Short mmCIF file of C-alpha atoms in Angstrom, two decimals:
data_model
loop_
_atom_site.label_atom_id
_atom_site.label_comp_id
_atom_site.label_asym_id
_atom_site.label_seq_id
_atom_site.Cartn_x
_atom_site.Cartn_y
_atom_site.Cartn_z
CA MET J 28 -11.65 10.63 13.89
CA VAL J 29 -15.17 9.84 12.61
CA ARG J 30 -15.90 7.82 9.30
CA ASN J 31 -19.69 8.25 7.58
CA SER J 32 -21.91 6.61 6.34
CA VAL J 33 -20.84 7.79 2.79
CA ASN J 34 -17.27 5.87 4.24
CA LYS J 35 -15.40 9.01 4.02
CA VAL J 36 -13.55 9.42 7.15
CA TYR J 37 -12.75 12.52 9.14
CA ARG J 38 -9.93 14.10 11.69
CA CYS J 39 -11.00 16.21 13.79
CA ILE J 40 -9.21 18.18 16.21
CA ARG J 41 -10.06 21.21 17.92
CA SER J 42 -7.62 23.41 19.86
CA SER J 43 -7.14 27.55 20.31
CA PHE J 44 -5.17 30.35 19.33
CA ILE J 45 -4.97 33.94 21.00
CA ASP J 46 -5.42 37.12 19.92
CA GLN J 47 -5.20 40.41 21.76
CA GLY J 48 -5.26 38.62 24.64
CA PHE J 49 -8.86 35.86 24.20
CA ASN J 50 -8.56 33.56 23.89
CA HIS J 51 -10.76 31.99 20.56
CA PRO J 52 -12.03 28.27 20.37
CA PHE J 53 -12.18 26.76 17.10
CA ILE J 54 -12.15 24.04 15.43
CA LEU J 55 -10.69 21.95 12.58
CA ILE J 56 -12.33 18.82 10.19
CA GLU J 57 -9.73 17.22 7.45
CA GLU J 58 -10.91 14.80 4.96
CA ILE J 59 -8.82 12.35 5.33
CA THR J 60 -9.76 9.13 3.68
CA HIS J 61 -7.83 8.80 0.87
CA GLU J 62 -5.04 8.74 2.76
CA LEU J 63 -5.52 6.11 5.11
CA LEU J 64 -7.71 4.07 2.53
CA LYS J 65 -4.25 3.70 0.43
CA ILE J 66 -1.85 2.76 3.81
CA GLU J 67 -5.67 0.57 4.72
CA LYS J 68 -4.53 -1.05 0.84
CA ASP J 69 -0.49 -0.95 0.93
CA SER J 70 -0.67 -3.07 4.04
CA TYR J 71 -3.47 -5.59 3.49
CA GLU J 72 -1.90 -5.96 0.50
CA ARG J 73 2.27 -7.19 1.86
CA ILE J 74 -0.74 -9.69 4.67
CA ILE J 75 -2.18 -10.71 1.50
CA ARG J 76 1.53 -12.08 -0.31
CA MET J 77 2.19 -13.26 2.63
CA MET J 78 -0.03 -15.39 3.09
CA SER J 79 -0.71 -16.52 -0.84
CA HIS J 80 3.12 -17.91 -0.60
CA GLU J 81 3.22 -19.67 1.81
CA VAL J 82 -0.28 -21.46 1.69
CA ASN J 83 0.65 -22.21 -2.03
CA ASN J 84 4.10 -24.13 -1.56
CA SER J 85 2.85 -25.71 0.98
CA VAL J 86 -1.04 -26.79 -0.12
CA GLY J 87 0.01 -27.81 -3.49
CA ALA J 88 2.81 -30.06 -1.35
CA ILE J 89 0.08 -30.81 0.29
CA GLY J 90 -2.44 -32.18 -2.33
CA SER J 91 0.15 -34.14 -4.26
CA THR J 92 1.63 -35.88 -1.13
CA LEU J 93 -2.45 -37.25 -0.18
CA ASN J 94 -2.64 -37.68 -4.30
CA VAL J 95 0.28 -40.14 -3.69
CA VAL J 96 -0.55 -41.33 -0.96
CA ALA J 97 -4.46 -41.74 -1.92
CA ASP J 98 -3.03 -43.87 -5.07
CA ILE J 99 -1.00 -46.95 -2.77
CA PHE J 100 -3.72 -47.11 -1.06
CA LYS J 101 -6.27 -48.30 -4.29
CA GLN J 102 -3.06 -49.99 -5.19
CA ASP J 103 -2.49 -52.06 -2.54
CA GLY J 104 -6.29 -54.73 -3.52
CA SER J 105 -6.84 -55.68 0.25
CA ASN J 106 -9.88 -53.43 2.47
CA LYS J 107 -7.65 -52.34 5.10
CA TRP J 108 -7.62 -49.11 3.54
CA GLU J 109 -10.85 -47.74 3.15
CA TYR J 110 -11.20 -45.89 6.67
CA VAL J 111 -8.58 -43.97 5.84
CA LEU J 112 -9.29 -42.75 1.85
CA PRO J 113 -12.89 -40.67 2.74
CA ALA J 114 -9.97 -38.77 4.86
CA ILE J 115 -7.66 -38.14 2.40
CA GLU J 116 -10.27 -37.42 0.51
CA ALA J 117 -11.82 -34.82 1.96
CA SER J 118 -8.24 -33.43 3.29
CA PHE J 119 -7.38 -32.88 -0.92
CA ASP J 120 -10.48 -30.85 -0.89
CA ARG J 121 -9.75 -28.90 2.31
CA CYS J 122 -6.71 -28.31 0.78
CA GLY J 123 -8.52 -27.46 -2.62
CA HIS J 124 -11.19 -25.18 -0.75
CA LEU J 125 -7.55 -23.48 1.34
CA ALA J 126 -5.89 -23.15 -2.07
CA SER J 127 -9.55 -21.26 -3.24
CA PHE J 128 -9.76 -18.73 -0.16
CA ILE J 129 -6.00 -17.91 -0.64
CA SER J 130 -6.51 -16.83 -4.78
CA ASN J 131 -9.92 -14.91 -3.25
CA LEU J 132 -7.75 -12.72 -1.52
CA ALA J 133 -5.29 -12.12 -4.05
CA GLN J 134 -7.64 -11.70 -6.79
CA VAL J 135 -8.35 -7.62 -4.50
CA ILE J 136 -5.10 -7.13 -5.18
CA ARG J 137 -5.68 -7.82 -8.51
CA ILE J 138 -7.95 -5.88 -9.51
CA PRO J 139 -7.19 -3.82 -13.35
CA GLU J 140 -7.78 -0.72 -13.79
CA PRO J 141 -10.80 -0.34 -15.00
CA THR J 142 -11.41 0.35 -18.81
CA PHE J 143 -14.40 2.44 -19.04
CA SER J 144 -16.71 2.49 -22.27
CA LEU J 145 -20.77 3.99 -22.53
CA ILE J 146 -23.33 1.52 -20.87
CA SER J 147 -26.95 2.56 -20.28
CA LEU J 148 -27.68 1.82 -16.97
CA ASN J 149 -30.44 0.69 -17.63
CA GLU J 150 -29.90 -1.58 -19.72
CA GLN J 151 -26.24 -2.64 -16.24
CA ALA J 152 -29.54 -3.30 -14.12
CA ARG J 153 -32.06 -5.19 -16.17
CA SER J 154 -28.48 -7.50 -16.67
CA VAL J 155 -28.18 -8.23 -13.20
CA TYR J 156 -31.21 -8.67 -12.69
CA SER J 157 -31.52 -11.23 -14.90
CA LEU J 158 -28.29 -13.04 -13.50
CA THR J 159 -29.52 -13.16 -9.71
CA SER J 160 -32.90 -13.61 -10.51
CA ILE J 161 -32.98 -17.47 -10.35
CA GLU J 162 -31.27 -17.93 -6.59
CA CYS J 163 -34.41 -15.34 -5.28
CA ARG J 164 -36.61 -17.20 -6.51
CA GLN J 165 -34.94 -20.36 -5.27
CA ARG J 166 -34.96 -18.39 -1.91
CA ASN J 167 -38.38 -17.26 -2.32
CA ILE J 168 -37.10 -13.46 -2.77
CA GLU J 169 -39.08 -10.90 -4.49
CA LEU J 170 -36.07 -9.41 -6.94
CA SER J 171 -38.32 -6.62 -8.64
CA LEU J 172 -36.79 -4.09 -10.47
CA SER J 173 -37.46 -0.26 -11.21
CA LEU J 174 -36.39 1.52 -14.52
CA THR J 175 -35.57 5.78 -14.75
CA ASP J 176 -37.80 6.48 -17.61
CA ASN J 177 -34.51 8.85 -18.62
CA ASP J 178 -32.28 6.19 -19.39
CA GLN J 179 -29.12 7.69 -18.90
CA TYR J 180 -25.53 6.32 -19.91
CA ILE J 181 -22.50 5.69 -17.33
CA HIS J 182 -18.83 5.96 -18.10
CA VAL J 183 -18.12 2.73 -16.16
CA ASP J 184 -16.17 -0.81 -16.68
CA GLY J 185 -18.65 -2.20 -17.19
CA ILE J 186 -17.74 -6.77 -16.77
CA GLN J 187 -16.34 -4.66 -13.23
CA PHE J 188 -18.84 -2.77 -12.18
CA GLU J 189 -21.68 -5.44 -12.94
CA GLN J 190 -19.96 -8.05 -11.31
CA VAL J 191 -19.89 -5.58 -7.63
CA LEU J 192 -23.36 -5.03 -8.70
CA VAL J 193 -24.11 -8.81 -8.74
CA ASN J 194 -21.89 -8.69 -5.00
CA ILE J 195 -24.60 -6.26 -4.15
CA ILE J 196 -27.31 -8.97 -4.92
CA LYS J 197 -25.38 -11.52 -3.23
CA ASN J 198 -25.02 -9.78 -0.06
CA ALA J 199 -28.77 -9.17 -0.05
CA TYR J 200 -30.04 -11.84 -0.73
CA GLU J 201 -27.77 -14.50 1.92
CA ALA J 202 -28.61 -11.98 4.28
CA ILE J 203 -32.04 -12.16 4.29
CA GLY J 204 -32.61 -16.29 3.86
CA GLU J 205 -35.97 -16.82 2.47
CA ASN J 206 -39.02 -15.52 2.22
CA GLY J 207 -38.27 -11.39 1.76
CA ARG J 208 -37.49 -8.50 -1.06
CA ILE J 209 -35.03 -6.87 -2.80
CA LYS J 210 -35.36 -4.47 -5.28
CA ILE J 211 -33.31 -3.06 -7.44
CA SER J 212 -33.91 1.04 -8.62
CA THR J 213 -32.33 4.03 -11.51
CA HIS J 214 -32.06 7.93 -10.74
CA HIS J 215 -32.00 9.32 -13.17
CA SER J 216 -31.96 12.64 -10.71
CA PRO J 217 -29.42 12.08 -9.41
CA LEU J 218 -27.97 9.72 -11.67
CA SER J 219 -27.95 6.70 -9.23
CA ILE J 220 -29.03 3.27 -9.24
CA ILE J 221 -30.02 1.88 -5.16
CA ILE J 222 -30.04 -1.88 -4.39
CA GLU J 223 -32.45 -2.52 -1.64
CA ASP J 224 -33.74 -5.07 0.76
CA ASN J 225 -35.91 -6.15 4.14
CA GLY J 226 -33.05 -8.40 4.76
CA PRO J 227 -31.69 -7.43 8.74
CA ARG J 228 -30.78 -4.39 9.81
CA ILE J 229 -27.17 -3.15 10.12
CA SER J 230 -26.53 -2.23 13.68
CA GLU J 231 -24.12 0.68 14.77
CA GLU J 232 -21.43 -1.27 15.39
CA ALA J 233 -21.07 -2.37 11.56
CA LYS J 234 -22.14 0.06 10.12
CA GLN J 235 -18.30 1.67 11.10
CA LYS J 236 -16.48 -0.93 9.52
CA LEU J 237 -18.43 -1.74 7.10
CA PHE J 238 -16.21 -1.74 4.08
CA THR J 239 -13.14 -2.68 6.07
CA PRO J 240 -10.71 -4.94 4.97
CA PHE J 241 -11.44 -9.10 6.17
CA PHE J 242 -15.02 -7.92 8.41
CA THR J 243 -17.66 -10.01 8.14
CA THR J 244 -20.84 -10.71 9.61
CA LYS J 245 -21.32 -14.00 7.82
CA SER J 246 -20.38 -17.04 10.10
CA SER J 247 -19.01 -19.00 7.20
CA GLY J 248 -18.16 -15.13 5.17
CA GLN J 249 -14.22 -13.96 4.87
CA GLY J 250 -14.79 -10.20 4.29
CA ILE J 251 -13.85 -9.66 0.86
CA GLY J 252 -16.98 -8.61 -1.34
CA LEU J 253 -17.28 -5.64 0.23
CA MET J 254 -13.29 -5.02 -0.70
CA PHE J 255 -13.74 -6.32 -4.12
CA VAL J 256 -16.93 -3.18 -4.35
CA ARG J 257 -15.24 -0.82 -2.96
CA GLU J 258 -12.09 -0.78 -5.22
CA VAL J 259 -14.80 -0.75 -7.58
CA LEU J 260 -16.68 2.07 -6.88
CA THR J 261 -13.46 3.97 -5.16
CA ASN J 262 -11.56 3.02 -8.50
CA HIS J 263 -14.93 4.68 -11.34
CA ARG J 264 -15.02 7.40 -8.11
CA CYS J 265 -18.35 6.12 -7.92
CA ARG J 266 -19.33 8.04 -4.59
CA PHE J 267 -21.73 5.20 -1.76
CA SER J 268 -22.97 4.31 1.11
CA LEU J 269 -24.16 1.21 2.58
CA SER J 270 -27.30 1.28 6.25
CA THR J 271 -31.05 1.13 7.31
CA GLU J 272 -33.49 3.09 7.04
CA GLU J 273 -36.95 2.66 7.01
CA GLY J 274 -36.89 -1.15 7.33
CA TYR J 275 -35.08 -1.83 4.39
CA THR J 276 -31.11 -1.69 3.79
CA ARG J 277 -29.69 0.43 1.19
CA PHE J 278 -26.68 0.11 -1.43
CA LYS J 279 -27.19 3.43 -2.67
CA ILE J 280 -24.07 4.35 -5.84
CA PHE J 281 -24.09 7.62 -7.18
CA PHE J 282 -22.19 8.08 -10.46
CA PRO J 283 -20.11 11.37 -11.40
CA THR J 284 -21.26 13.72 -14.30
CA ALA J 285 -18.38 13.75 -17.51
CA ASP J 286 -17.06 17.09 -15.65
CA GLY J 287 -16.93 15.01 -12.07
CA ILE J 288 -19.78 16.62 -10.64
CA TYR J 289 -22.20 14.47 -9.12
CA SER J 290 -26.19 15.60 -10.06
#
């Protein structure tokens, strides 16, 4: 099994046949990306549905009980429960965070089919630049924009695709932390958009697992962002890659033309 940098998976088999008494070896290379992604998606969808059902039922009941207990303590009028109330409030907040975590997981399997329309690639880049520039400025990260002179229109779901780009840039500035550079560039030939940063490089081990469900290199990460990115880009029939080249980590997205061909 071989996985390359553009998220394609191949099965390689070495075999041989006998012809006129001579052994003829050959290597069969078969792409199985689609089959594996379907099996993978079916698996994590079942897990997420089960988790959502169990956790939401428990969290709802626990949250209601904590509210009742907190109200009883507050109405008591004495100060003997003061030390307990902060713990109850923290537990209630924790229930909310857990419900939010499960909700974020569930959103990955509820991504609707894209509603395609023609959108300017440069305008999409400008919009994402505006959305993320404040956060970058607060981190002292230089966010720059380089647009192709020959603007092109891409056939995408504008809302979904904008969220994809925001997630990619968010990953970039979180990886950098502070004091770095992020560049958004659009290209005419091939028709593509590239987001690059000078943050930590991606290790070879991580590269093989980048788009695996729930895999993350962040200590507090959930491994959901790249799942969403992969699902949306796959639904858009875009080719994409994430790798470190020449000291920069680059996320490249290539768009098919109207006839399905990549320029």
